[in-house]
Coordinates of C-alpha atoms in Angstrom, one line a residue:
M15 CA 20.5 16.0 75.2
E16 CA 20.4 17.9 78.1
K17 CA 20.4 21.7 78.6
T18 CA 21.0 24.2 81.0
G19 CA 18.3 26.7 82.1
A20 CA 20.4 29.5 80.6
Q21 CA 20.7 27.7 77.0
I22 CA 16.9 27.0 77.1
F23 CA 16.3 30.7 78.1
V24 CA 18.3 31.9 74.9
D25 CA 16.7 29.4 72.9
C26 CA 13.4 30.8 74.1
L27 CA 14.4 34.4 73.0
L28 CA 15.2 33.2 69.6
E29 CA 11.9 31.2 69.4
Q30 CA 10.5 34.6 70.1
G31 CA 12.4 36.4 67.4
V32 CA 14.4 38.6 69.8
E33 CA 17.1 40.1 68.0
T34 CA 18.5 42.6 70.6
I35 CA 18.8 42.5 74.3
F36 CA 19.8 45.4 76.4
G37 CA 21.4 44.4 79.9
Y38 CA 23.9 44.6 82.5
P39 CA 25.5 41.4 84.0
G40 CA 25.8 40.2 87.4
G41 CA 26.4 37.4 89.6
N42 CA 22.9 35.7 89.6
V43 CA 22.5 36.1 85.9
I44 CA 26.1 34.8 85.1
Q45 CA 25.0 31.7 83.7
I46 CA 22.5 33.5 81.2
Y47 CA 25.4 35.7 80.1
D48 CA 27.3 32.6 79.7
A49 CA 24.9 31.4 77.2
L50 CA 24.6 34.8 75.2
Y51 CA 28.5 34.6 74.6
D52 CA 27.8 32.2 71.6
A53 CA 24.0 33.2 70.9
D54 CA 22.9 35.0 67.8
I55 CA 21.5 38.0 69.7
N56 CA 22.8 41.4 69.8
H57 CA 23.4 42.3 73.2
I58 CA 23.9 46.1 74.2
L59 CA 25.6 46.4 77.3
T60 CA 24.2 49.7 78.9
R61 CA 26.1 51.7 81.8
H62 CA 23.4 51.1 84.2
E63 CA 20.2 49.1 84.4
Q64 CA 17.9 52.0 84.3
G65 CA 19.4 52.7 80.7
A66 CA 18.6 49.3 79.6
A67 CA 14.9 49.3 80.6
H68 CA 14.6 52.8 78.9
A69 CA 16.6 51.6 75.9
A70 CA 14.5 48.6 75.5
D71 CA 11.6 50.8 75.8
G72 CA 12.6 53.2 73.1
Y73 CA 13.3 49.9 70.9
A74 CA 9.9 48.9 71.5
R75 CA 8.2 52.3 70.8
A76 CA 10.2 52.8 67.7
S77 CA 9.7 49.3 66.2
G78 CA 6.5 47.9 67.2
R79 CA 8.3 44.6 68.6
P80 CA 8.7 44.0 72.1
G81 CA 11.8 45.5 74.0
V82 CA 13.7 43.0 76.4
C83 CA 16.2 43.8 79.2
L84 CA 18.2 41.7 81.3
A85 CA 19.5 42.5 84.8
T86 CA 20.9 40.7 87.9
S87 CA 19.1 40.1 91.2
G88 CA 18.9 42.9 94.2
P89 CA 20.1 46.3 93.0
G90 CA 20.3 45.3 89.4
A91 CA 16.5 44.4 89.4
T92 CA 15.7 47.5 91.3
N93 CA 17.3 49.8 88.9
L94 CA 15.1 48.6 86.4
V95 CA 11.7 49.7 88.4
T96 CA 11.7 53.1 87.0
G97 CA 12.0 52.0 83.4
I98 CA 9.3 49.2 84.0
A99 CA 6.9 51.7 85.6
T100 CA 7.7 54.2 82.6
A101 CA 6.8 51.3 80.1
Y102 CA 3.4 50.4 82.1
M103 CA 2.0 53.9 82.2
D104 CA 2.6 54.2 78.4
S105 CA 1.1 50.7 77.5
V106 CA 4.9 49.8 75.8
P107 CA 5.3 45.9 75.2
L108 CA 8.5 45.2 77.6
V109 CA 9.9 41.9 78.9
A110 CA 12.3 42.4 81.6
F111 CA 14.3 39.6 82.8
T112 CA 16.2 39.5 86.2
G113 CA 18.2 37.0 87.8
Q114 CA 17.5 35.9 91.5
V115 CA 19.3 34.2 94.4
S116 CA 19.2 30.3 94.4
S117 CA 16.2 28.2 96.2
T118 CA 18.3 27.6 99.1
L119 CA 18.9 31.4 99.7
L120 CA 15.5 32.7 98.7
G121 CA 13.7 34.5 101.7
R122 CA 16.8 34.8 103.8
D123 CA 17.6 38.4 103.4
S124 CA 20.7 36.9 101.1
F125 CA 23.4 39.1 99.4
Q126 CA 21.7 40.9 96.4
E127 CA 18.2 39.6 97.2
A128 CA 15.0 41.9 96.8
D129 CA 11.4 40.7 96.3
I130 CA 11.4 42.1 92.6
T131 CA 8.2 40.4 91.8
G132 CA 6.4 41.9 94.9
I133 CA 8.2 45.4 94.0
T134 CA 6.9 45.4 90.5
M135 CA 3.3 44.1 90.9
P136 CA 1.5 47.3 90.7
I137 CA 3.7 48.6 87.9
T138 CA 3.7 45.5 85.5
K139 CA 0.8 43.6 83.5
H140 CA 2.0 40.4 84.9
N141 CA 4.9 39.0 86.5
Y142 CA 6.5 35.6 87.3
I143 CA 9.1 34.1 89.4
V144 CA 10.7 30.7 87.9
K145 CA 11.6 28.1 90.4
D146 CA 11.5 25.1 88.2
I147 CA 13.7 24.7 84.9
N148 CA 10.7 22.7 83.5
E149 CA 8.4 25.8 83.6
L150 CA 11.0 27.9 82.2
A151 CA 10.1 27.9 78.4
R152 CA 6.4 27.9 79.0
V153 CA 6.8 31.3 81.2
V154 CA 9.0 32.9 78.9
K155 CA 6.5 32.1 75.9
E156 CA 3.7 33.4 78.2
A157 CA 5.5 36.4 79.0
F158 CA 5.8 37.5 75.2
Y159 CA 2.7 36.8 74.8
I160 CA 0.8 38.8 77.7
A161 CA 3.2 41.8 77.0
T162 CA 2.3 42.1 73.5
T163 CA -1.5 41.4 73.1
G164 CA -4.4 43.3 74.3
R165 CA -3.4 46.4 75.7
P166 CA 0.4 46.0 75.8
G167 CA 2.5 46.5 78.6
P168 CA 5.6 45.4 80.8
V169 CA 6.0 41.5 82.0
L170 CA 9.0 40.7 84.4
V171 CA 10.3 37.2 84.6
D172 CA 12.4 36.7 87.6
I173 CA 14.6 33.4 87.5
L174 CA 16.3 31.6 90.3
S175 CA 20.0 31.2 89.4
D176 CA 19.8 27.3 90.0
V177 CA 17.3 27.2 87.5
T178 CA 19.7 28.6 84.8
A179 CA 22.4 26.2 86.2
A180 CA 20.1 23.3 86.2
R181 CA 19.8 20.7 83.3
T182 CA 17.0 19.0 81.7
S183 CA 16.0 17.3 78.5
Q184 CA 12.9 19.1 77.8
E185 CA 12.3 19.8 74.2
S186 CA 9.3 21.6 74.2
F187 CA 9.1 25.6 74.2
G188 CA 5.7 25.1 76.0
T189 CA 2.3 26.4 74.9
V190 CA 0.3 29.4 75.9
N191 CA -2.9 28.5 77.8
L192 CA -4.2 31.3 79.8
P193 CA -7.8 30.8 80.4
G194 CA -7.9 33.9 82.6
Y195 CA -6.6 36.2 80.0
R196 CA -8.8 36.7 76.9
P197 CA -8.3 40.5 75.5
V198 CA -11.7 41.4 73.7
T199 CA -10.4 42.5 70.1
E200 CA -13.5 42.3 68.3
P201 CA -16.0 45.1 68.9
D202 CA -19.7 44.5 69.9
P203 CA -21.6 45.2 66.6
E204 CA -24.6 46.9 68.6
Q205 CA -22.2 49.3 70.1
L206 CA -20.5 50.1 66.8
N207 CA -24.1 50.9 65.6
R208 CA -24.8 53.3 68.5
A209 CA -21.5 55.2 68.0
A210 CA -21.9 55.4 64.1
L211 CA -25.4 56.8 64.7
A212 CA -24.2 59.5 67.1
I213 CA -21.3 60.4 64.6
A214 CA -23.8 60.6 61.7
R215 CA -25.9 63.1 63.8
A216 CA -23.0 65.1 65.1
E217 CA -22.7 68.9 64.0
R218 CA -19.6 69.8 65.9
P219 CA -17.6 66.3 66.2
V220 CA -14.2 65.9 67.5
I221 CA -11.7 63.1 67.6
Y222 CA -9.4 62.6 70.6
A223 CA -6.5 60.5 69.7
G224 CA -4.2 59.0 72.0
G225 CA -1.3 56.4 72.1
G226 CA -3.8 53.4 71.4
V227 CA -4.0 54.4 67.8
I228 CA -0.3 54.0 67.5
S229 CA -0.1 50.5 69.3
A230 CA -3.0 49.3 67.2
G231 CA -1.2 50.3 63.7
A232 CA -4.4 52.1 63.4
H233 CA -3.3 55.4 61.8
N234 CA -4.6 54.9 58.5
E235 CA -8.0 54.3 59.6
L236 CA -8.0 57.3 61.9
R237 CA -7.0 59.4 58.9
M238 CA -9.8 57.8 56.7
L239 CA -12.3 58.2 59.3
A240 CA -11.6 62.0 60.2
E241 CA -11.6 62.7 56.4
M242 CA -15.1 60.9 56.1
I243 CA -16.7 62.7 58.7
L244 CA -14.5 66.1 58.7
A245 CA -13.9 65.9 62.1
P246 CA -11.0 67.9 63.7
V247 CA -8.4 65.7 65.5
A248 CA -6.8 66.5 68.5
T249 CA -4.4 64.2 70.0
T250 CA -2.8 63.2 73.6
L251 CA 1.0 63.8 73.8
M252 CA 1.5 59.8 73.4
G253 CA -0.9 60.3 70.2
L254 CA 1.8 62.7 68.4
G255 CA 2.4 61.2 65.1
G256 CA -0.8 59.1 65.2
F257 CA -2.3 61.8 62.8
P258 CA -0.3 63.7 60.2
G259 CA 0.6 67.0 62.2
D260 CA 0.4 68.8 58.9
H261 CA -3.0 67.6 58.0
P262 CA -5.7 70.4 57.5
L263 CA -7.8 68.5 60.1
A264 CA -4.8 68.5 62.5
L265 CA -5.5 70.3 66.0
G266 CA -1.9 69.3 67.6
M267 CA -2.0 68.5 71.4
L268 CA -5.2 68.8 73.6
G269 CA -4.6 69.8 77.2
M270 CA -2.4 71.8 79.6
H271 CA 0.1 73.0 77.0
G272 CA -2.2 71.9 74.0
S273 CA -2.8 74.2 71.1
K274 CA -5.7 76.9 72.1
Y275 CA -7.8 75.9 69.3
A276 CA -7.7 72.2 70.2
N277 CA -9.0 73.2 73.7
F278 CA -11.7 75.3 72.5
A279 CA -12.8 72.6 69.8
V280 CA -13.1 69.8 72.7
N281 CA -15.0 72.4 74.8
E282 CA -17.6 73.1 72.4
C283 CA -18.0 70.0 70.3
D284 CA -21.3 68.1 70.4
V285 CA -19.9 64.6 70.0
L286 CA -16.4 63.5 71.2
I287 CA -14.9 60.4 69.5
A288 CA -11.9 59.4 72.2
V289 CA -9.9 56.6 70.4
G290 CA -7.1 54.7 72.6
V291 CA -7.0 57.4 75.4
R292 CA -7.0 57.6 79.0
F293 CA -8.2 60.8 79.6
A294 CA -5.2 61.7 81.9
D295 CA -5.5 64.9 84.0
R296 CA -2.9 66.8 81.9
G297 CA -5.2 66.4 78.8
T298 CA -8.5 67.0 80.3
G299 CA -7.9 70.0 82.8
K300 CA -10.9 70.3 85.2
R301 CA -12.6 66.9 84.7
E302 CA -16.3 67.9 85.7
L303 CA -16.0 70.5 82.8
F304 CA -14.4 68.4 80.1
A305 CA -16.4 68.4 76.9
R306 CA -19.4 68.8 79.2
D307 CA -21.8 69.5 76.4
A308 CA -20.8 66.4 74.0
I309 CA -21.6 62.8 73.8
I310 CA -18.3 61.3 74.6
I311 CA -17.6 58.0 72.8
H312 CA -14.7 56.0 74.2
I313 CA -13.1 53.4 71.8
D314 CA -10.4 51.5 73.6
I315 CA -9.0 47.6 74.2
D316 CA -9.0 47.9 77.9
P317 CA -12.4 47.7 79.7
A318 CA -10.8 49.0 82.7
E319 CA -10.4 52.6 81.2
I320 CA -14.2 52.7 80.5
G321 CA -15.4 55.4 82.8
K322 CA -12.1 55.5 85.1
N323 CA -11.5 59.2 84.8
V324 CA -14.4 60.6 82.5
E325 CA -18.0 59.4 82.2
V326 CA -18.7 58.4 78.9
D327 CA -21.9 57.6 77.0
I328 CA -21.0 54.9 74.3
P329 CA -18.3 52.6 75.3
V330 CA -16.7 50.4 72.4
I331 CA -14.4 48.0 73.4
G332 CA -12.1 46.3 70.9
D333 CA -9.1 46.6 68.9
V334 CA -8.6 50.2 67.7
K335 CA -8.0 49.5 64.2
K336 CA -11.0 46.8 64.0
V337 CA -13.3 49.4 65.8
L338 CA -12.3 52.3 63.2
A339 CA -13.0 50.1 60.2
G340 CA -16.5 49.0 61.5
L341 CA -17.1 53.0 62.0
I342 CA -15.7 53.7 58.4
E343 CA -18.2 50.9 57.0
R344 CA -21.4 52.4 58.9
L345 CA -20.7 56.1 57.9
E346 CA -21.5 58.2 55.0
R347 CA -18.9 61.2 53.8
K348 CA -19.9 64.5 55.4
L349 CA -19.6 67.9 53.5
P350 CA -17.9 71.1 55.2
G351 CA -20.1 73.4 57.4
A352 CA -20.1 76.0 59.9
W353 CA -18.0 73.7 62.1
Q354 CA -15.1 73.6 60.0
E355 CA -15.2 77.4 59.1
K356 CA -15.0 78.0 62.9
I357 CA -11.9 75.5 63.5
Q358 CA -10.2 77.2 60.7
K359 CA -11.1 80.9 62.2
W360 CA -9.4 79.5 65.6
K361 CA -6.3 78.3 64.1
K362 CA -5.8 81.8 62.4
E363 CA -6.6 83.7 65.5
Y364 CA -4.7 81.5 68.0
P365 CA -1.2 80.1 66.4
I366 CA 1.2 78.6 68.5
T367 CA 4.1 81.3 68.4
Y368 CA 6.5 82.8 70.5
E369 CA 8.2 86.1 70.6
E370 CA 11.6 86.7 69.0
N371 CA 14.0 88.9 70.5
G372 CA 17.5 88.2 69.2
R373 CA 18.3 85.7 71.9
L374 CA 18.3 82.0 71.4
K375 CA 15.0 80.4 72.2
P376 CA 14.2 76.9 72.5
Q377 CA 11.3 77.2 70.0
H378 CA 13.6 78.3 67.5
V379 CA 16.1 75.2 68.2
I380 CA 13.2 72.5 67.6
R381 CA 11.9 74.3 64.4
E382 CA 15.3 74.1 63.0
I383 CA 15.6 70.5 63.8
F384 CA 12.5 70.2 62.0
K385 CA 13.8 71.7 59.1
V386 CA 17.4 70.4 59.1
T387 CA 15.6 66.7 59.3
N388 CA 12.8 67.5 56.9
G389 CA 10.6 66.5 59.7
K390 CA 11.7 62.6 59.0
A391 CA 13.7 62.3 62.3
R392 CA 12.9 59.9 65.1
I393 CA 12.8 62.1 68.3
T394 CA 13.2 61.1 72.1
T395 CA 12.8 63.7 74.8
D396 CA 13.0 63.8 78.6
V397 CA 10.5 65.6 80.6
G398 CA 9.9 69.0 81.3
Q399 CA 9.7 72.3 79.1
H400 CA 11.7 70.9 76.1
Q401 CA 9.3 68.0 76.1
M402 CA 6.3 70.6 75.6
F403 CA 8.2 72.5 73.1
T404 CA 8.9 69.6 71.2
A405 CA 5.3 68.8 71.0
Q406 CA 4.3 72.0 70.2
Y407 CA 7.2 72.9 67.4
Y408 CA 8.2 69.7 65.6
T409 CA 5.4 68.5 63.4
F410 CA 5.2 64.6 63.9
T411 CA 3.7 63.3 60.7
R412 CA 4.2 59.4 61.2
P413 CA 3.7 57.3 63.9
R414 CA 6.3 56.1 66.2
T415 CA 8.7 59.0 65.6
F416 CA 7.8 60.9 68.9
I417 CA 9.4 58.7 72.0
S418 CA 8.7 60.4 75.4
S419 CA 7.7 59.6 78.8
G420 CA 4.0 60.5 78.9
G421 CA 2.2 59.0 82.0
L422 CA 5.3 58.6 84.5
G423 CA 7.0 61.7 83.2
T424 CA 10.7 60.2 83.7
M425 CA 13.6 62.7 83.7
G426 CA 16.7 60.7 82.1
F427 CA 14.6 58.7 79.6
G428 CA 15.4 60.6 76.6
L429 CA 19.1 59.6 76.1
P430 CA 19.0 55.5 76.8
A431 CA 15.7 55.8 74.8
A432 CA 17.5 57.2 71.4
I433 CA 20.1 54.3 72.0
G434 CA 17.2 51.9 71.7
V435 CA 15.5 53.8 69.0
Q436 CA 18.7 53.9 66.9
V437 CA 19.2 50.2 67.2
A438 CA 15.7 49.6 66.1
C439 CA 16.2 51.9 63.2
P440 CA 19.9 52.1 62.4
N441 CA 19.3 53.9 58.8
E442 CA 17.1 56.9 60.4
I443 CA 18.3 60.0 62.0
V444 CA 17.6 59.8 66.0
F445 CA 17.6 63.2 67.9
D446 CA 17.3 63.3 71.8
I447 CA 15.9 66.8 72.6
A448 CA 16.9 66.7 76.0
G449 CA 16.7 69.1 79.3
D450 CA 19.8 70.4 81.3
G451 CA 18.4 68.5 84.2
S452 CA 17.3 65.4 82.6
F453 CA 20.3 65.0 80.5
Q454 CA 22.6 64.4 83.5
M455 CA 20.2 61.7 85.1
N456 CA 21.5 59.1 82.5
V457 CA 24.5 60.7 81.0
Q458 CA 26.5 57.9 81.4
E459 CA 24.7 56.3 78.5
L460 CA 26.9 58.4 76.2
A461 CA 29.4 55.6 76.8
T462 CA 26.9 53.0 75.3
A463 CA 26.2 55.4 72.4
V464 CA 30.1 55.6 71.6
N465 CA 30.8 52.0 72.5
Y466 CA 28.4 50.8 69.7
Q467 CA 29.0 53.7 67.4
L468 CA 25.5 54.8 67.4
P469 CA 25.1 58.3 65.8
I470 CA 22.5 59.6 67.5
K471 CA 22.3 63.5 68.1
V472 CA 21.7 65.2 71.4
A473 CA 20.2 68.7 71.6
I474 CA 20.5 70.2 75.0
M475 CA 18.1 72.9 76.0
N476 CA 20.6 74.4 78.4
N477 CA 18.7 77.2 80.5
G478 CA 20.4 76.4 84.0
Y479 CA 17.3 75.6 85.6
L480 CA 14.9 72.7 86.3
G481 CA 12.8 74.4 83.6
M482 CA 9.1 73.6 84.4
V483 CA 9.4 73.5 87.9
R484 CA 10.6 77.0 87.6
Q485 CA 8.0 78.2 85.5
W486 CA 5.5 76.9 88.0
Q487 CA 7.5 78.7 90.7
E488 CA 7.2 81.9 88.7
L489 CA 3.7 81.6 87.9
F490 CA 2.2 80.4 91.0
Y491 CA 4.9 80.8 93.7
N492 CA 5.9 84.4 93.3
R493 CA 9.3 83.7 91.7
R494 CA 10.7 81.9 94.9
Y495 CA 13.1 79.7 92.7
S496 CA 13.6 77.0 95.5
Y497 CA 16.3 74.7 94.5
T498 CA 15.7 74.9 90.9
E499 CA 18.9 76.6 89.3
L500 CA 21.4 74.2 88.1
I501 CA 25.1 74.7 88.0
N502 CA 26.2 72.8 85.1
P503 CA 29.4 71.2 83.7
D504 CA 30.6 72.0 80.2
F505 CA 28.6 69.6 78.4
S506 CA 30.8 69.8 74.9
K507 CA 33.7 68.8 76.9
L508 CA 31.8 66.4 78.9
A509 CA 30.6 64.7 75.5
E510 CA 34.5 64.6 74.2
S511 CA 35.5 63.0 77.5
Y512 CA 33.0 60.0 76.8
G513 CA 34.3 59.9 72.9
A514 CA 31.4 61.8 71.5
V515 CA 31.7 65.2 69.8
G516 CA 30.8 68.2 71.7
M517 CA 29.3 71.3 70.1
R518 CA 27.9 74.7 72.0
V519 CA 25.6 77.2 70.2
T520 CA 24.8 80.6 72.1
T521 CA 23.0 82.4 69.3
P522 CA 20.0 82.0 66.7
N523 CA 22.4 82.5 63.6
E524 CA 24.6 79.5 64.7
V525 CA 21.5 77.2 65.0
A526 CA 21.0 75.9 61.5
S527 CA 24.9 75.2 60.7
A528 CA 25.4 73.4 63.9
L529 CA 22.6 71.0 63.3
Q530 CA 23.8 70.4 59.6
E531 CA 27.4 70.0 60.8
A532 CA 26.0 67.4 63.5
L533 CA 24.1 65.2 60.9
D534 CA 27.2 65.1 58.6
I535 CA 29.0 63.3 61.5
P536 CA 28.8 59.8 61.6
Q537 CA 29.3 59.7 65.5
P538 CA 27.2 60.2 68.4
V539 CA 27.1 64.3 69.1
V540 CA 26.1 66.5 72.0
I541 CA 25.2 69.9 71.2
D542 CA 24.8 72.4 73.9
F543 CA 22.3 74.9 73.3
V544 CA 22.5 78.0 75.8
I545 CA 18.9 79.1 75.8
E546 CA 16.8 82.0 77.0
R547 CA 16.7 81.3 80.7
E548 CA 13.3 82.1 81.7
E549 CA 11.5 81.3 78.5
N550 CA 8.0 79.6 79.5
V551 CA 5.5 77.2 77.7
F552 CA 2.6 78.7 76.6
P553 CA -0.4 78.3 76.4
M554 CA -0.8 76.7 79.7
V555 CA -3.9 75.8 81.4
P556 CA -3.3 76.1 85.2
P557 CA -4.1 73.1 87.3
G558 CA -7.4 72.6 88.3
A559 CA -8.9 75.1 85.4
P560 CA -11.2 73.8 82.5
L561 CA -9.5 73.9 79.2
N562 CA -10.9 77.0 77.9
K563 CA -8.9 79.1 80.6
M564 CA -5.5 79.5 79.1
L565 CA -2.5 81.4 80.1
G566 CA -0.4 82.9 77.4

């Protein structure tokens, strides 16, 4: 029996185990949407294509399964670009499908035509344009394989409209045969031996754990290794939750807004075990002085990351989970000594704290969110001060509970990502901790949350500024607040206009009861926290400074 390309496309999604797709219809995907009408796939209609990409991203980060989004050609496809780039920078498995004009119109500047494969080439792990119906099934299968193996990442598949309309009797879903794509997952035994020997000799070891630990599902192995060698563990922003934040060996986040004790420890360690990290600039500070007296062991599945930003002494390429298991087999348990005592002394001397002055502070709000959720919520954020306060004051103890745009730093990420997280984890509490500037970038997705009765909670840190830029203007530009002050709407009324529940909090003693009330409401809730306007995020490593030179 012949099937259309659109029917084959839906069959391929089912064959890949896709349960949910986030999308927005249009003329050049209308055949696909007709096929989805009868399909056993949960389609979430977002209110903007960027919202679809971020929702698919949040779904993937929370579940570990690939997120899927769908948009039409031209502006529909280009509206996905920021979301695709966000997933690319943070190594998130995402498969984005776009419609394209027909073969007779391709390359003629036709209505709603854009070269989306050319546009997204630098921000995808791989991309395809499908011009033949008989190639469609193979390409879809390859797309999911590439997105989810090796270092995860986004793959885009652009499908011509006459491919989805065409018919074929082809039965096979195709096979994956990519001779040029062979991710290395098994570590080299000799490199494992070298790394184990350096760790065994270390007197001041530190583990620096990134998002690769979470992607690999290696959080248990990381904890076992840290406890075996008594190495304190600092994380990147993306690594939060990969090591329990309440563990005695936890140092919290490293870098520009990391803890002082994490930055001091990395500055003074003799062996740094970097696990699934990129050595991004926000984490290393001045790179020439980063861990300058340490032997650096870099464990990563992507060979391209080795030596890219920081020169390393012992590279170990392979699946992080397998590498850590191999190290555990080769090492013996260590006893506590002077290094562990020094770490504890730093923790007592330099706690992350803030001044309480009776006014509403964002740190207080985030601590109360932690208390009211017992630290068990899935948290999404946008980008800025509230993101850093969340990293500092919400103690993440489980992987895949902190969902945020790290590498790209995308404002507008938090709300649609929370939708994806709630779809992936329907029985869990999902909080979007948002900035007042970021929230307004994709505020239309409140309609999506209401439409699908997703009980996400949004906590807006409303200071009337683009907070992080304002902080830099205060510290480095003599308080010249150039175009960073915001005139905001009444967020509680705005929420109500969408059909959500709106609340407003202005004093510290209202916070706990408002949060509890929000949790008791089985609907989307937006809480407008009117916070201290010029509260700053400290500690802070100034740009270009080494990690041990911090403000605050």
